Amino acid sequence: MSWSKERLETVARTRLGGAKLIVVANREPYIHRYRDGEVEWVRPAGGLTAALDPVMQACGGTWVAHGSGDADVEAADAAGRVRVPPDDPRYTLRRLWLDRADEEGYYYGFSNSTLWPLCHQVYQRPVFDLKDWEAYRRVNETFAEAVLQEAEGGPGLVFVQDYHFALLPRLLKAARPDLVVAQFWHIPWPNPETFLVCPWARELLDGMLGNDLLGFQTQYHCNNFFETVDRALECRFDRDQFTVSRAGHETSVRPFPISVDPGLAKEYLGDDWGRRAVAVRKKYRLADRPLLVGVDRVDYTKGIPERLRAVDRLLELHPELKEKFHFLQVGAPSRTHLPAYRDLADEVQALAEKVNWRHGTDRWKPVVFLNEHHTPEDVTVLYRMAAGCVVSSLHDGMNLVAKEFVAARDDERGVLVLSRFTGASKELPDAVLVNPFDADDLANGLYLALTMPAEEQERRVRRMRAQVENNNIFRWAGTLLSEVGKRVPEPAVPAPAPAPEESPAARTDRIERMIAIENYMTAMRLAGG
Ligand code: F6P
């Protein structure tokens, strides 16, 4: 049976009973910012928020996130709450404010300079800095406090996202053992040798074993996690059921390959996508040449320089393709505060210029690099008008661009050139699978994208579309909720709406919980991680 928004709504109602759904993710799904003195809202780049927003719209509940926009405070109430989507409110976004030092140490530091390169293994050396680790710990405690406020007064299911919050599940369980806690780790989990070089590996693992359910993108990542825990901590393992028990608490570890809402492509294209495609061609002087597109955050895991070197190689191997196509790369600026990301944007810019200099003519530039944020509506038009889409990640948990491209091709045309080192390649074997480290292999993939006969494209796209339609984001969320929802207890009384002001009793209760968290953290520190 196929999964739809409606079926997910039913599952959420029946499985969650009266329990409140609280999603925790560092990134908020809607950002308010000032533009020309006015407040506007935008959706951030990145797969996680795009995937989870339809789920929250279907299930309702609260999304707790870092408020990162310069107009976020103004758009929210005194408690940081704002109803979203702003143009059609369906759930609550609870924003939490971080000071510069915490954002620096927790987000740019431990999350994105330590765990991100550690888990992706793309030859970017992870940074191990005690100050970053302390900020990460502090911010996990701050999020725990906010989640506990949101969960007050009744049963709840807390669904934690990603590597920013490895410590949060244990903190929540220590304060509220009755809460059901699940976490989805969106990025790869490396082998034990790689992960265990982290000086705080044991504390991270212990935090994650506070979950009732822990999800990864693939079975391979689950296996790696199991092996890592086995080497580092005293636990009981059930390898048939894939559960780990530590100090009497059991965590199930399962693969849940994340996906997209395929219906969104139609919405984003609207009736006028053809007119918008003509405008794009005019704006970037693309004439009517076939287009290869890449759509990524500018991140060193995505293999963008490798892609440009492959365009260079393609034109060396096939000079007959001169003036016959364009490669258009959308590179959304990302984590630009970090030197590694700024350097990468410069490198990509320089490479694009080099390829254009070597192969371009007066009338033609092979590469167009757009280093700016694009809306999902604009990106979907690019997918729809392209001859091919190139996803050349060096390592990627899933990669939702690949699935978005397939979802946009209701004409059953287009070629997906896809790195073998993405989770998506396991589900989309009809893509042209390539090794992005091998310039000739990737160049050959680009060549196939420009020359594949229409019938062959159709055969492949049809199968890939069936796969994405069937294994959509509603299946991902539905199977995950079904699995973890079994553990949600029936509410004794209907959960009261959260009080706008904290009562003395609630305050005492909150302080006691914070003391419980603090005691737990101190005990962990004394135990040496
Ligand atoms: O899981 C990868 C992730 O952290 C997701 O939040 C999202 O897909 C992307 O990277 C965005 O990164 P950031 O929130 O740091 O801009």
PDB file of N, CA, C and O in Angstrom, residues 426-474:
ATOM      1  N   LYS A 426      21.929   3.392  -3.671  1.00  0.00           N
ATOM      2  CA  LYS A 426      21.450   2.033  -3.348  1.00  0.00           C
ATOM      3  C   LYS A 426      19.999   1.870  -3.813  1.00  0.00           C
ATOM      4  O   LYS A 426      19.558   0.780  -4.117  1.00  0.00           O
ATOM      5  N   GLU A 427      19.268   2.981  -3.841  1.00  0.00           N
ATOM      6  CA  GLU A 427      17.857   2.920  -4.228  1.00  0.00           C
ATOM      7  C   GLU A 427      17.627   3.245  -5.695  1.00  0.00           C
ATOM      8  O   GLU A 427      16.546   2.987  -6.219  1.00  0.00           O
ATOM      9  N   LEU A 428      18.611   3.868  -6.343  1.00  0.00           N
ATOM     10  CA  LEU A 428      18.414   4.336  -7.719  1.00  0.00           C
ATOM     11  C   LEU A 428      19.477   3.752  -8.656  1.00  0.00           C
ATOM     12  O   LEU A 428      20.277   4.490  -9.255  1.00  0.00           O
ATOM     13  N   PRO A 429      19.488   2.429  -8.814  1.00  0.00           N
ATOM     14  CA  PRO A 429      20.517   1.840  -9.679  1.00  0.00           C
ATOM     15  C   PRO A 429      20.320   2.192 -11.151  1.00  0.00           C
ATOM     16  O   PRO A 429      21.213   1.942 -11.964  1.00  0.00           O
ATOM     17  N   ASP A 430      19.171   2.797 -11.512  1.00  0.00           N
ATOM     18  CA  ASP A 430      18.965   3.209 -12.905  1.00  0.00           C
ATOM     19  C   ASP A 430      19.630   4.539 -13.234  1.00  0.00           C
ATOM     20  O   ASP A 430      19.589   4.985 -14.383  1.00  0.00           O
ATOM     21  N   ALA A 431      20.211   5.168 -12.221  1.00  0.00           N
ATOM     22  CA  ALA A 431      21.020   6.360 -12.509  1.00  0.00           C
ATOM     23  C   ALA A 431      22.310   5.892 -13.181  1.00  0.00           C
ATOM     24  O   ALA A 431      22.656   4.710 -13.125  1.00  0.00           O
ATOM     25  N   VAL A 432      23.027   6.816 -13.813  1.00  0.00           N
ATOM     26  CA  VAL A 432      24.370   6.490 -14.303  1.00  0.00           C
ATOM     27  C   VAL A 432      25.293   6.616 -13.095  1.00  0.00           C
ATOM     28  O   VAL A 432      25.555   7.722 -12.611  1.00  0.00           O
ATOM     29  N   LEU A 433      25.731   5.493 -12.566  1.00  0.00           N
ATOM     30  CA  LEU A 433      26.498   5.514 -11.314  1.00  0.00           C
ATOM     31  C   LEU A 433      27.986   5.739 -11.608  1.00  0.00           C
ATOM     32  O   LEU A 433      28.556   5.097 -12.494  1.00  0.00           O
ATOM     33  N   VAL A 434      28.575   6.677 -10.870  1.00  0.00           N
ATOM     34  CA  VAL A 434      29.971   7.058 -11.154  1.00  0.00           C
ATOM     35  C   VAL A 434      30.788   7.138  -9.867  1.00  0.00           C
ATOM     36  O   VAL A 434      30.238   7.281  -8.776  1.00  0.00           O
ATOM     37  N   ASN A 435      32.113   7.073 -10.067  1.00  0.00           N
ATOM     38  CA  ASN A 435      33.052   7.328  -8.977  1.00  0.00           C
ATOM     39  C   ASN A 435      33.574   8.763  -9.145  1.00  0.00           C
ATOM     40  O   ASN A 435      34.349   9.030 -10.067  1.00  0.00           O
ATOM     41  N   PRO A 436      33.161   9.698  -8.276  1.00  0.00           N
ATOM     42  CA  PRO A 436      33.539  11.099  -8.487  1.00  0.00           C
ATOM     43  C   PRO A 436      35.028  11.377  -8.301  1.00  0.00           C
ATOM     44  O   PRO A 436      35.514  12.426  -8.722  1.00  0.00           O
ATOM     45  N   PHE A 437      35.750  10.428  -7.678  1.00  0.00           N
ATOM     46  CA  PHE A 437      37.198  10.606  -7.518  1.00  0.00           C
ATOM     47  C   PHE A 437      37.934  10.320  -8.841  1.00  0.00           C
ATOM     48  O   PHE A 437      39.124  10.590  -8.965  1.00  0.00           O
ATOM     49  N   ASP A 438      37.218   9.708  -9.795  1.00  0.00           N
ATOM     50  CA  ASP A 438      37.813   9.303 -11.069  1.00  0.00           C
ATOM     51  C   ASP A 438      37.290  10.248 -12.155  1.00  0.00           C
ATOM     52  O   ASP A 438      36.159  10.108 -12.630  1.00  0.00           O
ATOM     53  N   ALA A 439      38.117  11.226 -12.553  1.00  0.00           N
ATOM     54  CA  ALA A 439      37.658  12.280 -13.477  1.00  0.00           C
ATOM     55  C   ALA A 439      37.151  11.681 -14.796  1.00  0.00           C
ATOM     56  O   ALA A 439      36.169  12.159 -15.361  1.00  0.00           O
ATOM     57  N   ASP A 440      37.811  10.613 -15.276  1.00  0.00           N
ATOM     58  CA  ASP A 440      37.382  10.029 -16.552  1.00  0.00           C
ATOM     59  C   ASP A 440      36.023   9.345 -16.424  1.00  0.00           C
ATOM     60  O   ASP A 440      35.186   9.434 -17.321  1.00  0.00           O
ATOM     61  N   ASP A 441      35.817   8.685 -15.282  1.00  0.00           N
ATOM     62  CA  ASP A 441      34.535   8.001 -15.056  1.00  0.00           C
ATOM     63  C   ASP A 441      33.406   9.034 -14.977  1.00  0.00           C
ATOM     64  O   ASP A 441      32.352   8.857 -15.587  1.00  0.00           O
ATOM     65  N   LEU A 442      33.657  10.114 -14.252  1.00  0.00           N
ATOM     66  CA  LEU A 442      32.619  11.155 -14.116  1.00  0.00           C
ATOM     67  C   LEU A 442      32.393  11.841 -15.469  1.00  0.00           C
ATOM     68  O   LEU A 442      31.240  12.108 -15.859  1.00  0.00           O
ATOM     69  N   ALA A 443      33.477  12.097 -16.215  1.00  0.00           N
ATOM     70  CA  ALA A 443      33.334  12.712 -17.548  1.00  0.00           C
ATOM     71  C   ALA A 443      32.511  11.804 -18.456  1.00  0.00           C
ATOM     72  O   ALA A 443      31.651  12.269 -19.216  1.00  0.00           O
ATOM     73  N   ASN A 444      32.754  10.509 -18.348  1.00  0.00           N
ATOM     74  CA  ASN A 444      31.985   9.561 -19.158  1.00  0.00           C
ATOM     75  C   ASN A 444      30.501   9.597 -18.771  1.00  0.00           C
ATOM     76  O   ASN A 444      29.614   9.516 -19.628  1.00  0.00           O
ATOM     77  N   GLY A 445      30.226   9.754 -17.455  1.00  0.00           N
ATOM     78  CA  GLY A 445      28.833   9.887 -16.993  1.00  0.00           C
ATOM     79  C   GLY A 445      28.172  11.116 -17.608  1.00  0.00           C
ATOM     80  O   GLY A 445      27.022  11.070 -18.049  1.00  0.00           O
ATOM     81  N   LEU A 446      28.910  12.220 -17.673  1.00  0.00           N
ATOM     82  CA  LEU A 446      28.365  13.448 -18.270  1.00  0.00           C
ATOM     83  C   LEU A 446      28.099  13.230 -19.761  1.00  0.00           C
ATOM     84  O   LEU A 446      27.086  13.687 -20.305  1.00  0.00           O
ATOM     85  N   TYR A 447      29.022  12.503 -20.399  1.00  0.00           N
ATOM     86  CA  TYR A 447      28.848  12.228 -21.830  1.00  0.00           C
ATOM     87  C   TYR A 447      27.569  11.424 -22.067  1.00  0.00           C
ATOM     88  O   TYR A 447      26.773  11.742 -22.958  1.00  0.00           O
ATOM     89  N   LEU A 448      27.372  10.398 -21.220  1.00  0.00           N
ATOM     90  CA  LEU A 448      26.153   9.579 -21.353  1.00  0.00           C
ATOM     91  C   LEU A 448      24.907  10.441 -21.157  1.00  0.00           C
ATOM     92  O   LEU A 448      23.909  10.285 -21.860  1.00  0.00           O
ATOM     93  N   ALA A 449      24.982  11.370 -20.203  1.00  0.00           N
ATOM     94  CA  ALA A 449      23.815  12.225 -19.937  1.00  0.00           C
ATOM     95  C   ALA A 449      23.469  13.058 -21.167  1.00  0.00           C
ATOM     96  O   ALA A 449      22.298  13.354 -21.419  1.00  0.00           O
ATOM     97  N   LEU A 450      24.492  13.434 -21.945  1.00  0.00           N
ATOM     98  CA  LEU A 450      24.231  14.282 -23.117  1.00  0.00           C
ATOM     99  C   LEU A 450      23.863  13.478 -24.364  1.00  0.00           C
ATOM    100  O   LEU A 450      23.401  14.048 -25.351  1.00  0.00           O
ATOM    101  N   THR A 451      24.093  12.161 -24.310  1.00  0.00           N
ATOM    102  CA  THR A 451      23.903  11.381 -25.546  1.00  0.00           C
ATOM    103  C   THR A 451      22.919  10.216 -25.397  1.00  0.00           C
ATOM    104  O   THR A 451      22.666   9.522 -26.375  1.00  0.00           O
ATOM    105  N   MET A 452      22.386   9.975 -24.221  1.00  0.00           N
ATOM    106  CA  MET A 452      21.540   8.792 -24.027  1.00  0.00           C
ATOM    107  C   MET A 452      20.257   8.875 -24.870  1.00  0.00           C
ATOM    108  O   MET A 452      19.572   9.903 -24.860  1.00  0.00           O
ATOM    109  N   PRO A 453      19.930   7.810 -25.609  1.00  0.00           N
ATOM    110  CA  PRO A 453      18.710   7.844 -26.422  1.00  0.00           C
ATOM    111  C   PRO A 453      17.458   8.030 -25.547  1.00  0.00           C
ATOM    112  O   PRO A 453      17.417   7.563 -24.398  1.00  0.00           O
ATOM    113  N   ALA A 454      16.460   8.699 -26.134  1.00  0.00           N
ATOM    114  CA  ALA A 454      15.243   9.055 -25.385  1.00  0.00           C
ATOM    115  C   ALA A 454      14.561   7.823 -24.769  1.00  0.00           C
ATOM    116  O   ALA A 454      14.108   7.866 -23.623  1.00  0.00           O
ATOM    117  N   GLU A 455      14.507   6.711 -25.529  1.00  0.00           N
ATOM    118  CA  GLU A 455      13.804   5.521 -24.998  1.00  0.00           C
ATOM    119  C   GLU A 455      14.514   4.991 -23.763  1.00  0.00           C
ATOM    120  O   GLU A 455      13.875   4.520 -22.822  1.00  0.00           O
ATOM    121  N   GLU A 456      15.837   5.039 -23.777  1.00  0.00           N
ATOM    122  CA  GLU A 456      16.612   4.549 -22.635  1.00  0.00           C
ATOM    123  C   GLU A 456      16.391   5.460 -21.421  1.00  0.00           C
ATOM    124  O   GLU A 456      16.239   5.000 -20.283  1.00  0.00           O
ATOM    125  N   GLN A 457      16.367   6.770 -21.680  1.00  0.00           N
ATOM    126  CA  GLN A 457      16.092   7.716 -20.582  1.00  0.00           C
ATOM    127  C   GLN A 457      14.744   7.387 -19.971  1.00  0.00           C
ATOM    128  O   GLN A 457      14.586   7.334 -18.745  1.00  0.00           O
ATOM    129  N   GLU A 458      13.762   7.174 -20.841  1.00  0.00           N
ATOM    130  CA  GLU A 458      12.395   6.934 -20.382  1.00  0.00           C
ATOM    131  C   GLU A 458      12.317   5.682 -19.509  1.00  0.00           C
ATOM    132  O   GLU A 458      11.711   5.687 -18.440  1.00  0.00           O
ATOM    133  N   ARG A 459      12.968   4.606 -19.994  1.00  0.00           N
ATOM    134  CA  ARG A 459      12.957   3.349 -19.225  1.00  0.00           C
ATOM    135  C   ARG A 459      13.519   3.580 -17.828  1.00  0.00           C
ATOM    136  O   ARG A 459      12.959   3.145 -16.831  1.00  0.00           O
ATOM    137  N   ARG A 460      14.639   4.292 -17.766  1.00  0.00           N
ATOM    138  CA  ARG A 460      15.308   4.493 -16.470  1.00  0.00           C
ATOM    139  C   ARG A 460      14.509   5.433 -15.572  1.00  0.00           C
ATOM    140  O   ARG A 460      14.317   5.164 -14.385  1.00  0.00           O
ATOM    141  N   VAL A 461      14.059   6.548 -16.147  1.00  0.00           N
ATOM    142  CA  VAL A 461      13.347   7.534 -15.316  1.00  0.00           C
ATOM    143  C   VAL A 461      12.051   6.922 -14.772  1.00  0.00           C
ATOM    144  O   VAL A 461      11.695   7.146 -13.610  1.00  0.00           O
ATOM    145  N   ARG A 462      11.380   6.127 -15.603  1.00  0.00           N
ATOM    146  CA  ARG A 462      10.117   5.523 -15.143  1.00  0.00           C
ATOM    147  C   ARG A 462      10.365   4.665 -13.897  1.00  0.00           C
ATOM    148  O   ARG A 462       9.645   4.754 -12.919  1.00  0.00           O
ATOM    149  N   ARG A 463      11.414   3.843 -13.946  1.00  0.00           N
ATOM    150  CA  ARG A 463      11.709   2.972 -12.787  1.00  0.00           C
ATOM    151  C   ARG A 463      12.117   3.802 -11.564  1.00  0.00           C
ATOM    152  O   ARG A 463      11.715   3.519 -10.443  1.00  0.00           O
ATOM    153  N   MET A 464      12.901   4.843 -11.808  1.00  0.00           N
ATOM    154  CA  MET A 464      13.350   5.671 -10.665  1.00  0.00           C
ATOM    155  C   MET A 464      12.166   6.419 -10.060  1.00  0.00           C
ATOM    156  O   MET A 464      12.069   6.576  -8.842  1.00  0.00           O
ATOM    157  N   ARG A 465      11.260   6.884 -10.920  1.00  0.00           N
ATOM    158  CA  ARG A 465      10.085   7.605 -10.393  1.00  0.00           C
ATOM    159  C   ARG A 465       9.208   6.676  -9.546  1.00  0.00           C
ATOM    160  O   ARG A 465       8.690   7.064  -8.512  1.00  0.00           O
ATOM    161  N   ALA A 466       9.077   5.433 -10.001  1.00  0.00           N
ATOM    162  CA  ALA A 466       8.265   4.468  -9.236  1.00  0.00           C
ATOM    163  C   ALA A 466       8.898   4.274  -7.851  1.00  0.00           C
ATOM    164  O   ALA A 466       8.202   4.226  -6.824  1.00  0.00           O
ATOM    165  N   GLN A 467      10.213   4.182  -7.843  1.00  0.00           N
ATOM    166  CA  GLN A 467      10.928   3.992  -6.571  1.00  0.00           C
ATOM    167  C   GLN A 467      10.704   5.185  -5.626  1.00  0.00           C
ATOM    168  O   GLN A 467      10.383   5.011  -4.453  1.00  0.00           O
ATOM    169  N   VAL A 468      10.819   6.412  -6.158  1.00  0.00           N
ATOM    170  CA  VAL A 468      10.675   7.599  -5.298  1.00  0.00           C
ATOM    171  C   VAL A 468       9.211   7.797  -4.881  1.00  0.00           C
ATOM    172  O   VAL A 468       8.922   8.161  -3.742  1.00  0.00           O
ATOM    173  N   GLU A 469       8.277   7.533  -5.816  1.00  0.00           N
ATOM    174  CA  GLU A 469       6.841   7.646  -5.479  1.00  0.00           C
ATOM    175  C   GLU A 469       6.504   6.712  -4.317  1.00  0.00           C
ATOM    176  O   GLU A 469       5.794   7.065  -3.388  1.00  0.00           O
ATOM    177  N   ASN A 470       7.033   5.502  -4.404  1.00  0.00           N
ATOM    178  CA  ASN A 470       6.701   4.473  -3.431  1.00  0.00           C
ATOM    179  C   ASN A 470       7.417   4.695  -2.097  1.00  0.00           C
ATOM    180  O   ASN A 470       6.802   4.643  -1.031  1.00  0.00           O
ATOM    181  N   ASN A 471       8.706   4.959  -2.186  1.00  0.00           N
ATOM    182  CA  ASN A 471       9.480   5.171  -0.945  1.00  0.00           C
ATOM    183  C   ASN A 471       9.604   6.670  -0.693  1.00  0.00           C
ATOM    184  O   ASN A 471      10.692   7.230  -0.741  1.00  0.00           O
ATOM    185  N   ASN A 472       8.488   7.292  -0.423  1.00  0.00           N
ATOM    186  CA  ASN A 472       8.481   8.748  -0.267  1.00  0.00           C
ATOM    187  C   ASN A 472       8.689   9.140   1.200  1.00  0.00           C
ATOM    188  O   ASN A 472       8.844   8.290   2.074  1.00  0.00           O
ATOM    189  N   ILE A 473       8.668  10.429   1.462  1.00  0.00           N
ATOM    190  CA  ILE A 473       8.921  10.920   2.821  1.00  0.00           C
ATOM    191  C   ILE A 473       7.828  10.460   3.799  1.00  0.00           C
ATOM    192  O   ILE A 473       8.076  10.294   4.997  1.00  0.00           O
ATOM    193  N   PHE A 474       6.628  10.211   3.288  1.00  0.00           N
ATOM    194  CA  PHE A 474       5.541   9.795   4.186  1.00  0.00           C
ATOM    195  C   PHE A 474       5.758   8.353   4.652  1.00  0.00           C
ATOM    196  O   PHE A 474       5.442   8.000   5.774  1.00  0.00           O
TER     197      PHE A 474
END
